[in-house]
PDB file of C-alpha atoms in Angstrom:
ATOM      1  CA  MET A  49       9.887 -90.501 140.681  1.00 35.00           C
ATOM      2  CA  ALA A  50       8.014 -92.075 137.591  1.00 39.00           C
ATOM      3  CA  GLU A  51       9.364 -90.931 134.243  1.00 42.00           C
ATOM      4  CA  LYS A  52       6.999 -88.526 132.349  1.00 47.00           C
ATOM      5  CA  LYS A  53       5.405 -90.191 129.446  1.00 51.00           C
ATOM      6  CA  LEU A  54       7.147 -89.391 126.112  1.00 51.00           C
ATOM      7  CA  SER A  55       5.020 -87.157 123.937  1.00 69.00           C
ATOM      8  CA  LEU A  56       6.499 -87.791 120.345  1.00 71.00           C
ATOM      9  CA  PRO A  57       4.522 -84.803 118.436  1.00 80.00           C
ATOM     10  CA  ALA A  58       6.041 -82.476 121.545  1.00 80.00           C
ATOM     11  CA  LYS A  59       9.483 -83.650 120.900  1.00 75.00           C
ATOM     12  CA  LEU A  60       9.061 -83.150 117.110  1.00 76.00           C
ATOM     13  CA  ILE A  61       7.983 -79.438 117.603  1.00 82.00           C
ATOM     14  CA  ASN A  62      10.637 -78.677 120.280  1.00 79.00           C
ATOM     15  CA  GLY A  63      13.274 -80.227 118.163  1.00 75.00           C
ATOM     16  CA  GLY A  64      12.008 -78.189 114.977  1.00 78.00           C
ATOM     17  CA  VAL A  65      11.691 -74.951 117.034  1.00 84.00           C
ATOM     18  CA  ALA A  66      15.311 -75.353 118.648  1.00 81.00           C
ATOM     19  CA  GLY A  67      16.747 -75.993 114.986  1.00 79.00           C
ATOM     20  CA  LEU A  68      15.014 -72.673 113.411  1.00 84.00           C
ATOM     21  CA  VAL A  69      16.196 -70.671 116.261  1.00 86.00           C
ATOM     22  CA  GLY A  70      19.653 -72.139 116.592  1.00 84.00           C
ATOM     23  CA  VAL A  71      20.383 -72.221 113.035  1.00 85.00           C
ATOM     24  CA  THR A  72      19.334 -68.355 112.554  1.00 86.00           C
ATOM     25  CA  CYS A  73      21.690 -67.269 115.336  1.00 87.00           C
ATOM     26  CA  VAL A  74      24.684 -69.133 114.296  1.00 90.00           C
ATOM     27  CA  PHE A  75      24.687 -69.651 110.290  1.00 93.00           C
ATOM     28  CA  PRO A  76      27.475 -67.111 109.454  1.00 94.00           C
ATOM     29  CA  ILE A  77      29.786 -69.331 111.663  1.00 94.00           C
ATOM     30  CA  ASP A  78      28.695 -72.279 109.858  1.00 93.00           C
ATOM     31  CA  LEU A  79      29.363 -70.740 106.675  1.00 94.00           C
ATOM     32  CA  ALA A  80      32.983 -69.773 107.670  1.00 94.00           C
ATOM     33  CA  LYS A  81      33.480 -73.278 108.819  1.00 94.00           C
ATOM     34  CA  THR A  82      32.522 -74.598 105.417  1.00 94.00           C
ATOM     35  CA  ARG A  83      35.076 -72.254 103.589  1.00 93.00           C
ATOM     36  CA  LEU A  84      37.765 -72.736 105.760  1.00 93.00           C
ATOM     37  CA  GLN A  85      37.545 -76.450 105.347  1.00 93.00           C
ATOM     38  CA  ASN A  86      37.519 -76.423 101.628  1.00 91.00           C
ATOM     39  CA  GLN A  87      40.423 -74.067 101.583  1.00 88.00           C
ATOM     40  CA  GLN A  88      43.221 -76.044 100.005  1.00 83.00           C
ATOM     41  CA  GLY A  89      45.290 -74.327  97.828  1.00 69.00           C
ATOM     42  CA  ALA A  90      45.381 -70.376  97.577  1.00 69.00           C
ATOM     43  CA  ARG A  91      44.656 -68.896 101.006  1.00 79.00           C
ATOM     44  CA  VAL A  92      41.736 -66.842 100.827  1.00 87.00           C
ATOM     45  CA  TYR A  93      41.000 -66.516 104.302  1.00 91.00           C
ATOM     46  CA  SER A  94      43.434 -66.764 107.477  1.00 89.00           C
ATOM     47  CA  GLY A  95      40.556 -67.568 109.925  1.00 91.00           C
ATOM     48  CA  MET A  96      37.007 -67.218 110.977  1.00 93.00           C
ATOM     49  CA  LEU A  97      36.868 -63.475 111.522  1.00 93.00           C
ATOM     50  CA  ASP A  98      38.889 -62.802 108.399  1.00 94.00           C
ATOM     51  CA  CYS A  99      36.321 -64.987 106.354  1.00 93.00           C
ATOM     52  CA  LEU A 100      33.518 -63.100 107.489  1.00 94.00           C
ATOM     53  CA  ALA A 101      34.818 -60.029 107.294  1.00 94.00           C
ATOM     54  CA  LYS A 102      35.913 -60.739 103.626  1.00 92.00           C
ATOM     55  CA  THR A 103      32.475 -62.204 102.916  1.00 93.00           C
ATOM     56  CA  ILE A 104      30.471 -59.113 104.176  1.00 94.00           C
ATOM     57  CA  LYS A 105      32.982 -57.022 101.948  1.00 91.00           C
ATOM     58  CA  MET A 106      32.552 -58.879  98.772  1.00 90.00           C
ATOM     59  CA  GLU A 107      28.855 -60.248  98.894  1.00 91.00           C
ATOM     60  CA  GLY A 108      27.422 -57.795 101.618  1.00 91.00           C
ATOM     61  CA  TYR A 109      25.807 -58.840 104.897  1.00 91.00           C
ATOM     62  CA  PHE A 110      23.333 -61.337 103.765  1.00 90.00           C
ATOM     63  CA  GLY A 111      26.311 -63.172 102.000  1.00 90.00           C
ATOM     64  CA  MET A 112      27.032 -64.643 105.341  1.00 92.00           C
ATOM     65  CA  TYR A 113      23.371 -66.450 104.774  1.00 92.00           C
ATOM     66  CA  ARG A 114      23.995 -68.123 101.529  1.00 91.00           C
ATOM     67  CA  GLY A 115      22.457 -71.613 102.031  1.00 89.00           C
ATOM     68  CA  ALA A 116      20.556 -70.564 105.191  1.00 90.00           C
ATOM     69  CA  ALA A 117      17.095 -71.114 103.242  1.00 89.00           C
ATOM     70  CA  VAL A 118      17.988 -74.914 102.787  1.00 89.00           C
ATOM     71  CA  ASN A 119      19.036 -75.378 106.429  1.00 86.00           C
ATOM     72  CA  LEU A 120      15.857 -73.669 107.790  1.00 85.00           C
ATOM     73  CA  THR A 121      13.823 -75.598 105.655  1.00 86.00           C
ATOM     74  CA  LEU A 122      15.194 -79.036 106.614  1.00 85.00           C
ATOM     75  CA  VAL A 123      16.795 -78.291 109.804  1.00 79.00           C
ATOM     76  CA  THR A 124      13.020 -78.893 111.387  1.00 77.00           C
ATOM     77  CA  PRO A 125      12.732 -82.377 110.422  1.00 83.00           C
ATOM     78  CA  GLU A 126      16.395 -83.249 110.805  1.00 83.00           C
ATOM     79  CA  LYS A 127      16.814 -82.027 114.472  1.00 76.00           C
ATOM     80  CA  ALA A 128      13.162 -82.924 115.365  1.00 76.00           C
ATOM     81  CA  ILE A 129      14.437 -86.649 114.060  1.00 83.00           C
ATOM     82  CA  LYS A 130      17.587 -86.503 116.169  1.00 82.00           C
ATOM     83  CA  LEU A 131      16.248 -85.195 119.279  1.00 76.00           C
ATOM     84  CA  ALA A 132      12.986 -87.347 119.351  1.00 79.00           C
ATOM     85  CA  ALA A 133      14.784 -90.513 118.180  1.00 86.00           C
ATOM     86  CA  ASN A 134      17.286 -90.298 121.051  1.00 85.00           C
ATOM     87  CA  ASP A 135      14.241 -90.000 123.469  1.00 83.00           C
ATOM     88  CA  VAL A 136      12.199 -93.064 121.908  1.00 86.00           C
ATOM     89  CA  PHE A 137      15.489 -95.071 122.092  1.00 91.00           C
ATOM     90  CA  ARG A 138      16.252 -93.741 125.493  1.00 88.00           C
ATOM     91  CA  GLN A 139      12.686 -94.752 126.752  1.00 87.00           C
ATOM     92  CA  LYS A 140      12.791 -98.239 124.992  1.00 89.00           C
ATOM     93  CA  LEU A 141      16.233 -98.959 126.189  1.00 90.00           C
ATOM     94  CA  SER A 142      15.225 -98.134 130.013  1.00 88.00           C
ATOM     95  CA  LYS A 143      14.572-100.474 132.706  1.00 84.00           C
ATOM     96  CA  ASP A 144      12.707 -99.297 135.798  1.00 79.00           C
ATOM     97  CA  GLY A 145      13.370 -95.782 134.952  1.00 77.00           C
ATOM     98  CA  LYS A 146      17.126 -96.136 134.420  1.00 84.00           C
ATOM     99  CA  LEU A 147      19.460 -96.208 131.724  1.00 86.00           C
ATOM    100  CA  PRO A 148      22.886 -97.475 131.780  1.00 88.00           C
ATOM    101  CA  LEU A 149      25.888 -95.970 129.895  1.00 87.00           C
ATOM    102  CA  TRP A 150      25.808 -98.280 127.338  1.00 90.00           C
ATOM    103  CA  GLY A 151      22.094 -97.720 126.680  1.00 90.00           C
ATOM    104  CA  GLU A 152      22.757 -94.023 126.414  1.00 89.00           C
ATOM    105  CA  ILE A 153      25.448 -94.637 123.760  1.00 90.00           C
ATOM    106  CA  LEU A 154      23.431 -97.103 121.803  1.00 92.00           C
ATOM    107  CA  ALA A 155      20.330 -94.536 121.895  1.00 91.00           C
ATOM    108  CA  GLY A 156      22.742 -91.723 120.561  1.00 89.00           C
ATOM    109  CA  CYS A 157      23.834 -94.141 117.779  1.00 92.00           C
ATOM    110  CA  GLY A 158      20.497 -94.668 117.078  1.00 91.00           C
ATOM    111  CA  ALA A 159      19.488 -91.016 116.704  1.00 90.00           C
ATOM    112  CA  GLY A 160      22.538 -90.156 114.624  1.00 89.00           C
ATOM    113  CA  THR A 161      21.762 -92.950 112.208  1.00 92.00           C
ATOM    114  CA  CYS A 162      17.853 -91.937 111.912  1.00 91.00           C
ATOM    115  CA  GLN A 163      18.921 -88.079 110.932  1.00 89.00           C
ATOM    116  CA  VAL A 164      21.167 -88.908 108.061  1.00 91.00           C
ATOM    117  CA  VAL A 165      18.428 -89.436 105.584  1.00 90.00           C
ATOM    118  CA  VAL A 166      17.724 -85.706 106.080  1.00 90.00           C
ATOM    119  CA  THR A 167      21.144 -84.388 106.912  1.00 91.00           C
ATOM    120  CA  THR A 168      22.933 -85.629 103.971  1.00 93.00           C
ATOM    121  CA  PRO A 169      20.863 -83.659 100.964  1.00 93.00           C
ATOM    122  CA  MET A 170      20.535 -80.771 103.353  1.00 92.00           C
ATOM    123  CA  GLU A 171      24.317 -80.287 103.893  1.00 92.00           C
ATOM    124  CA  MET A 172      24.687 -81.462 100.224  1.00 93.00           C
ATOM    125  CA  LEU A 173      22.848 -78.481  98.988  1.00 92.00           C
ATOM    126  CA  LYS A 174      23.832 -76.064 101.817  1.00 92.00           C
ATOM    127  CA  ILE A 175      27.586 -76.640 101.021  1.00 93.00           C
ATOM    128  CA  GLN A 176      27.407 -75.808  97.320  1.00 92.00           C
ATOM    129  CA  LEU A 177      25.732 -72.527  98.190  1.00 92.00           C
ATOM    130  CA  GLN A 178      28.069 -71.488 101.033  1.00 91.00           C
ATOM    131  CA  ASP A 179      31.191 -72.352  99.157  1.00 90.00           C
ATOM    132  CA  ALA A 180      30.452 -70.398  96.065  1.00 87.00           C
ATOM    133  CA  GLY A 181      31.623 -67.004  97.705  1.00 87.00           C
ATOM    134  CA  ARG A 182      35.018 -68.625  98.524  1.00 87.00           C
ATOM    135  CA  LEU A 183      35.581 -69.973  94.902  1.00 85.00           C
ATOM    136  CA  ALA A 184      34.668 -66.431  93.521  1.00 84.00           C
ATOM    137  CA  ALA A 185      37.199 -65.043  96.216  1.00 82.00           C
ATOM    138  CA  GLN A 186      39.704 -67.367  95.001  1.00 81.00           C
ATOM    139  CA  ARG A 187      39.380 -66.558  91.305  1.00 77.00           C
ATOM    140  CA  THR A 188      39.771 -62.675  92.231  1.00 75.00           C
ATOM    141  CA  VAL A 189      42.878 -63.432  94.097  1.00 69.00           C
ATOM    142  CA  ALA A 190      44.502 -65.506  91.407  1.00 65.00           C
ATOM    143  CA  ALA A 191      43.380 -62.745  88.760  1.00 69.00           C
ATOM    144  CA  SER A 192      45.167 -60.139  90.955  1.00 68.00           C
ATOM    145  CA  ALA A 193      48.222 -62.446  91.349  1.00 63.00           C
ATOM    146  CA  SER A 194      48.259 -62.697  87.467  1.00 63.00           C
ATOM    147  CA  ALA A 195      47.906 -59.192  86.820  1.00 66.00           C
ATOM    148  CA  SER A 196      50.819 -58.488  89.237  1.00 67.00           C
ATOM    149  CA  ALA A 197      52.923 -60.758  87.828  1.00 63.00           C
ATOM    150  CA  ALA A 198      52.358 -59.236  84.172  1.00 62.00           C
ATOM    151  CA  GLY A 199      53.238 -55.831  85.509  1.00 62.00           C
ATOM    152  CA  SER A 200      49.526 -54.584  84.973  1.00 53.00           C
ATOM    153  CA  THR A 201      48.051 -52.147  87.484  1.00 45.00           C
ATOM    154  CA  PRO A 202      45.543 -54.337  89.619  1.00 44.00           C
ATOM    155  CA  SER A 203      43.733 -51.394  91.159  1.00 37.00           C
ATOM    156  CA  LEU A 204      40.775 -52.066  89.281  1.00 31.00           C
ATOM    157  CA  VAL A 205      40.407 -55.508  91.044  1.00 34.00           C
ATOM    158  CA  GLY A 206      40.897 -53.859  94.241  1.00 38.00           C
ATOM    159  CA  SER A 207      38.520 -51.177  93.868  1.00 37.00           C
ATOM    160  CA  GLN A 208      35.702 -53.781  92.636  1.00 39.00           C
ATOM    161  CA  ALA A 209      36.524 -55.963  95.868  1.00 40.00           C
ATOM    162  CA  ALA A 210      36.275 -53.120  98.234  1.00 42.00           C
ATOM    163  CA  GLN A 211      32.370 -52.516  97.227  1.00 48.00           C
ATOM    164  CA  PRO A 212      30.269 -55.053  98.923  1.00 48.00           C
ATOM    165  CA  GLY A 213      28.526 -57.411  96.307  1.00 48.00           C
ATOM    166  CA  THR A 214      30.475 -56.430  93.420  1.00 49.00           C
ATOM    167  CA  ASN A 215      32.362 -59.708  93.199  1.00 52.00           C
ATOM    168  CA  ALA A 216      29.518 -61.558  94.768  1.00 53.00           C
ATOM    169  CA  PRO A 217      29.460 -65.206  93.013  1.00 52.00           C
ATOM    170  CA  PRO A 218      26.637 -65.852  90.403  1.00 55.00           C
ATOM    171  CA  ARG A 219      23.559 -66.480  92.421  1.00 65.00           C
ATOM    172  CA  SER A 220      22.478 -70.104  92.255  1.00 74.00           C
ATOM    173  CA  SER A 221      19.582 -71.622  94.266  1.00 83.00           C
ATOM    174  CA  ALA A 222      18.894 -74.922  96.150  1.00 86.00           C
ATOM    175  CA  THR A 223      16.083 -75.650  93.836  1.00 88.00           C
ATOM    176  CA  ARG A 224      18.195 -75.466  90.680  1.00 90.00           C
ATOM    177  CA  ILE A 225      21.063 -77.632  92.229  1.00 90.00           C
ATOM    178  CA  THR A 226      18.588 -80.062  93.288  1.00 92.00           C
ATOM    179  CA  LEU A 227      16.972 -80.378  89.846  1.00 92.00           C
ATOM    180  CA  GLU A 228      20.440 -80.592  88.035  1.00 92.00           C
ATOM    181  CA  LEU A 229      21.663 -83.215  90.583  1.00 91.00           C
ATOM    182  CA  LEU A 230      18.415 -85.212  90.003  1.00 93.00           C
ATOM    183  CA  LYS A 231      18.882 -84.825  86.255  1.00 92.00           C
ATOM    184  CA  THR A 232      22.354 -85.893  85.938  1.00 92.00           C
ATOM    185  CA  ARG A 233      22.971 -88.194  88.904  1.00 91.00           C
ATOM    186  CA  GLY A 234      19.588 -89.478  90.130  1.00 91.00           C
ATOM    187  CA  LEU A 235      18.659 -89.562  93.910  1.00 90.00           C
ATOM    188  CA  ARG A 236      21.989 -90.716  94.628  1.00 91.00           C
ATOM    189  CA  GLY A 237      23.457 -87.294  93.536  1.00 91.00           C
ATOM    190  CA  LEU A 238      21.597 -85.878  96.737  1.00 91.00           C
ATOM    191  CA  TYR A 239      22.984 -88.388  98.881  1.00 93.00           C
ATOM    192  CA  LYS A 240      26.530 -88.031  97.783  1.00 92.00           C
ATOM    193  CA  GLY A 241      28.746 -88.315 101.141  1.00 91.00           C
ATOM    194  CA  ALA A 242      26.076 -90.166 102.877  1.00 93.00           C
ATOM    195  CA  GLY A 243      28.613 -92.755 104.293  1.00 94.00           C
ATOM    196  CA  ALA A 244      30.878 -89.777 105.607  1.00 94.00           C
ATOM    197  CA  THR A 245      27.873 -88.077 107.037  1.00 94.00           C
ATOM    198  CA  LEU A 246      26.829 -91.321 108.928  1.00 93.00           C
ATOM    199  CA  MET A 247      30.576 -91.559 110.085  1.00 94.00           C
ATOM    200  CA  ARG A 248      30.319 -88.195 111.520  1.00 93.00           C
ATOM    201  CA  ASP A 249      26.646 -87.914 112.897  1.00 91.00           C
ATOM    202  CA  VAL A 250      26.686 -91.559 114.694  1.00 92.00           C
ATOM    203  CA  PRO A 251      29.949 -90.820 116.717  1.00 93.00           C
ATOM    204  CA  PHE A 252      28.682 -87.212 117.573  1.00 93.00           C
ATOM    205  CA  SER A 253      25.517 -88.569 118.767  1.00 89.00           C
ATOM    206  CA  MET A 254      27.278 -91.284 120.783  1.00 91.00           C
ATOM    207  CA  ILE A 255      29.394 -88.572 122.433  1.00 93.00           C
ATOM    208  CA  TYR A 256      26.782 -85.629 122.928  1.00 90.00           C
ATOM    209  CA  PHE A 257      23.674 -87.508 124.293  1.00 86.00           C
ATOM    210  CA  PRO A 258      25.449 -89.654 127.084  1.00 90.00           C
ATOM    211  CA  LEU A 259      27.492 -86.534 128.000  1.00 93.00           C
ATOM    212  CA  PHE A 260      24.622 -84.337 128.060  1.00 89.00           C
ATOM    213  CA  ALA A 261      22.734 -86.499 130.382  1.00 86.00           C
ATOM    214  CA  ASN A 262      25.181 -87.022 132.851  1.00 88.00           C
ATOM    215  CA  LEU A 263      26.407 -83.204 132.716  1.00 90.00           C
ATOM    216  CA  ASN A 264      22.664 -82.355 133.415  1.00 85.00           C
ATOM    217  CA  ALA A 265      22.264 -84.819 136.058  1.00 84.00           C
ATOM    218  CA  VAL A 266      25.158 -83.247 138.076  1.00 82.00           C
ATOM    219  CA  GLY A 267      23.895 -82.533 141.698  1.00 70.00           C
ATOM    220  CA  ARG A 268      21.143 -85.112 141.584  1.00 66.00           C
ATOM    221  CA  THR A 269      21.662 -88.666 142.659  1.00 58.00           C
ATOM    222  CA  GLU A 270      17.833 -89.956 141.966  1.00 54.00           C
ATOM    223  CA  ASP A 271      16.919 -91.265 138.696  1.00 51.00           C
ATOM    224  CA  ARG A 272      20.289 -90.272 137.120  1.00 49.00           C
ATOM    225  CA  HIS A 273      20.166 -91.775 133.925  1.00 49.00           C
ATOM    226  CA  SER A 274      16.266 -91.785 133.124  1.00 50.00           C
ATOM    227  CA  ASN A 275      15.293 -88.429 131.673  1.00 53.00           C
ATOM    228  CA  PRO A 276      17.017 -85.733 133.674  1.00 46.00           C
ATOM    229  CA  GLN A 277      16.354 -82.772 131.401  1.00 46.00           C
ATOM    230  CA  GLU A 278      12.887 -82.554 132.719  1.00 52.00           C
ATOM    231  CA  ARG A 279      14.144 -81.709 136.279  1.00 59.00           C
ATOM    232  CA  ALA A 280      17.308 -79.823 135.792  1.00 70.00           C
ATOM    233  CA  PRO A 281      17.381 -76.003 136.248  1.00 80.00           C
ATOM    234  CA  PHE A 282      16.950 -74.260 132.961  1.00 80.00           C
ATOM    235  CA  LEU A 283      20.750 -72.663 133.241  1.00 85.00           C
ATOM    236  CA  GLN A 284      22.046 -76.187 134.001  1.00 85.00           C
ATOM    237  CA  SER A 285      20.298 -77.874 130.998  1.00 84.00           C
ATOM    238  CA  PHE A 286      21.620 -74.924 128.596  1.00 87.00           C
ATOM    239  CA  VAL A 287      25.193 -75.230 129.998  1.00 89.00           C
ATOM    240  CA  ALA A 288      25.115 -78.895 129.607  1.00 89.00           C
ATOM    241  CA  GLY A 289      23.955 -78.863 126.122  1.00 88.00           C
ATOM    242  CA  CYS A 290      26.627 -75.970 124.999  1.00 92.00           C
ATOM    243  CA  THR A 291      29.426 -78.035 126.758  1.00 93.00           C
ATOM    244  CA  ALA A 292      28.530 -81.424 125.571  1.00 93.00           C
ATOM    245  CA  GLY A 293      27.773 -79.850 121.868  1.00 92.00           C
ATOM    246  CA  SER A 294      31.362 -78.269 121.709  1.00 94.00           C
ATOM    247  CA  VAL A 295      33.220 -81.445 123.007  1.00 95.00           C
ATOM    248  CA  ALA A 296      31.395 -83.721 120.484  1.00 94.00           C
ATOM    249  CA  ALA A 297      31.575 -81.311 117.624  1.00 94.00           C
ATOM    250  CA  VAL A 298      35.641 -80.896 118.154  1.00 95.00           C
ATOM    251  CA  ALA A 299      35.849 -84.518 118.458  1.00 95.00           C
ATOM    252  CA  VAL A 300      34.597 -85.548 114.979  1.00 95.00           C
ATOM    253  CA  THR A 301      35.837 -82.429 113.286  1.00 96.00           C
ATOM    254  CA  PRO A 302      38.162 -84.641 111.144  1.00 96.00           C
ATOM    255  CA  LEU A 303      35.302 -86.788 109.847  1.00 95.00           C
ATOM    256  CA  ASP A 304      33.444 -83.191 109.169  1.00 95.00           C
ATOM    257  CA  VAL A 305      36.261 -82.249 106.997  1.00 95.00           C
ATOM    258  CA  ILE A 306      36.284 -85.205 105.031  1.00 95.00           C
ATOM    259  CA  LYS A 307      32.386 -84.936 104.512  1.00 95.00           C
ATOM    260  CA  THR A 308      32.530 -81.545 103.524  1.00 95.00           C
ATOM    261  CA  ARG A 309      35.513 -82.194 100.844  1.00 95.00           C
ATOM    262  CA  LEU A 310      33.391 -85.195  99.416  1.00 94.00           C
ATOM    263  CA  GLN A 311      30.271 -83.237  99.048  1.00 93.00           C
ATOM    264  CA  THR A 312      31.701 -80.164  97.565  1.00 92.00           C
ATOM    265  CA  LEU A 313      30.978 -80.312  93.700  1.00 89.00           C
ATOM    266  CA  GLN A 314      32.918 -77.342  92.494  1.00 86.00           C
ATOM    267  CA  LYS A 315      36.752 -77.244  93.196  1.00 85.00           C
ATOM    268  CA  GLY A 316      39.011 -74.441  92.951  1.00 81.00           C
ATOM    269  CA  GLU A 317      41.956 -74.355  90.801  1.00 78.00           C
ATOM    270  CA  GLY A 318      44.527 -76.949  92.003  1.00 78.00           C
ATOM    271  CA  GLU A 319      42.165 -78.241  94.480  1.00 84.00           C
ATOM    272  CA  ASP A 320      41.767 -82.197  94.819  1.00 85.00           C
ATOM    273  CA  SER A 321      38.926 -84.348  93.880  1.00 88.00           C
ATOM    274  CA  TYR A 322      38.274 -87.552  95.785  1.00 91.00           C
ATOM    275  CA  ARG A 323      37.187 -91.060  94.904  1.00 89.00           C
ATOM    276  CA  GLY A 324      35.910 -91.920  98.448  1.00 92.00           C
ATOM    277  CA  ILE A 325      36.643 -91.520 102.366  1.00 94.00           C
ATOM    278  CA  ILE A 326      39.739 -93.510 102.208  1.00 95.00           C
ATOM    279  CA  ASP A 327      40.996 -91.501  99.213  1.00 95.00           C
ATOM    280  CA  CYS A 328      40.229 -88.094 100.798  1.00 94.00           C
ATOM    281  CA  ALA A 329      41.632 -88.743 104.063  1.00 95.00           C
ATOM    282  CA  GLN A 330      44.966 -89.951 102.406  1.00 95.00           C
ATOM    283  CA  ARG A 331      45.140 -87.007  99.909  1.00 94.00           C
ATOM    284  CA  ILE A 332      44.406 -84.393 102.969  1.00 94.00           C
ATOM    285  CA  LEU A 333      47.303 -86.333 105.136  1.00 94.00           C
ATOM    286  CA  LYS A 334      49.613 -86.466 102.377  1.00 93.00           C
ATOM    287  CA  ARG A 335      48.973 -82.838 100.827  1.00 91.00           C
ATOM    288  CA  GLU A 336      48.096 -80.712 103.988  1.00 92.00           C
ATOM    289  CA  GLY A 337      49.135 -82.588 106.860  1.00 93.00           C
ATOM    290  CA  PRO A 338      47.465 -83.701 109.935  1.00 94.00           C
ATOM    291  CA  ALA A 339      46.434 -80.135 111.038  1.00 93.00           C
ATOM    292  CA  ALA A 340      44.190 -79.948 108.067  1.00 93.00           C
ATOM    293  CA  PHE A 341      41.758 -82.423 109.545  1.00 95.00           C
ATOM    294  CA  LEU A 342      40.972 -79.917 112.316  1.00 94.00           C
ATOM    295  CA  LYS A 343      40.308 -76.987 109.897  1.00 93.00           C
ATOM    296  CA  GLY A 344      37.289 -75.296 111.139  1.00 92.00           C
ATOM    297  CA  ALA A 345      37.157 -77.047 114.445  1.00 93.00           C
ATOM    298  CA  THR A 346      36.853 -73.622 116.563  1.00 93.00           C
ATOM    299  CA  CYS A 347      33.767 -72.657 114.101  1.00 93.00           C
ATOM    300  CA  ARG A 348      32.258 -75.990 114.564  1.00 92.00           C
ATOM    301  CA  ALA A 349      32.382 -75.718 118.468  1.00 92.00           C
ATOM    302  CA  LEU A 350      30.829 -71.945 118.127  1.00 92.00           C
ATOM    303  CA  VAL A 351      28.136 -73.323 116.091  1.00 90.00           C
ATOM    304  CA  ILE A 352      27.396 -76.486 117.867  1.00 89.00           C
ATOM    305  CA  ALA A 353      27.464 -75.409 121.294  1.00 89.00           C
ATOM    306  CA  PRO A 354      24.794 -72.636 121.052  1.00 87.00           C
ATOM    307  CA  LEU A 355      22.772 -74.774 118.796  1.00 84.00           C
ATOM    308  CA  PHE A 356      22.189 -77.502 121.391  1.00 81.00           C
ATOM    309  CA  GLY A 357      22.276 -75.064 124.175  1.00 83.00           C
ATOM    310  CA  ILE A 358      19.343 -73.905 122.844  1.00 83.00           C
ATOM    311  CA  ALA A 359      17.793 -77.126 121.746  1.00 77.00           C
ATOM    312  CA  GLN A 360      17.940 -78.317 125.319  1.00 75.00           C
ATOM    313  CA  GLY A 361      16.625 -74.853 126.380  1.00 77.00           C
ATOM    314  CA  VAL A 362      13.626 -75.164 124.424  1.00 79.00           C
ATOM    315  CA  TYR A 363      13.033 -78.789 125.479  1.00 74.00           C
ATOM    316  CA  PHE A 364      13.299 -77.590 129.152  1.00 74.00           C
ATOM    317  CA  LEU A 365      10.442 -74.624 128.319  1.00 77.00           C
ATOM    318  CA  GLY A 366       8.450 -77.461 126.711  1.00 79.00           C
ATOM    319  CA  ILE A 367       7.257 -75.213 123.918  1.00 82.00           C
ATOM    320  CA  GLY A 368       5.930 -78.315 121.974  1.00 80.00           C
ATOM    321  CA  GLU A 369       4.101 -79.450 125.320  1.00 81.00           C
ATOM    322  CA  HIS A 370       2.204 -75.666 125.228  1.00 81.00           C
ATOM    323  CA  VAL A 371       1.654 -75.593 121.444  1.00 81.00           C
ATOM    324  CA  LEU A 372      -0.320 -78.982 121.376  1.00 82.00           C
ATOM    325  CA  GLY A 373      -2.138 -77.735 124.899  1.00 81.00           C
ATOM    326  CA  LEU A 374      -3.517 -74.701 122.767  1.00 81.00           C
ATOM    327  CA  LEU A 375      -4.453 -76.937 119.985  1.00 80.00           C
ATOM    328  CA  GLY A 376      -6.444 -78.647 122.320  1.00 64.00           C
TER     329      GLY A 376
END
């Protein structure tokens, strides 16, 4: 069977729609992941559920969506570039409608590299907004501990914390952070951690795309490596996206921890600042042990699995093709 000709505009639309739907569904878990990964000294959160519960308690329901506007704005080009670039590279590397494993890995590498131009500033801004609540909560815990040590009654702190939004962090905005970074550090400020982002996203794509393609082709022997998502049943495409996404997400979690730490500008009391990727890895290993590199792994799996499951489902439904058809 001849492979269907690639429609790049349709793939861009599919990737954008998938990103918007996916981010809306899983953003609170992504916020918990960021806060857990940045937690070094005072243990504010014991896990994902505790983090979400305390976020709602102190910041209100919409506190779980701090930084979502940045993601919703930039995830469309980010996911569109990632998914469409992979399709383009797969098509270019295919011969007679077939693509060997090395070609799948190379296509994934190319897709991961292309997306970094959007991913880095997007995550740079998102992390600052997501982590503001953790820093505020840490200060509250420290103030409570100081009051207890001094023999004061910490009931006022406790009563304030019980009211949603009372101790919410000062509201900042992506626009304000962007302007401040451009003013003080230039364009390089928005691309801080670009190397770590590249180190995370390239291996992720090299694992995800080949694994998805092969899982999506299970049960079919013809044209196994051409473009199996066009012929796979919807449920198989969705499950393959979820499975491949969760495996790739957990595999690169150590790199994601390093990236998150490097991109966090505001540090809590007693928390390390880092000079680069190697320095960050060494300090984490020395101060927190090997287990620290897996902080947020469960959250990442729970974020990435549905995100890419939804993405592949949108691709399967061909929303982009339908939109272009309506436009004539």
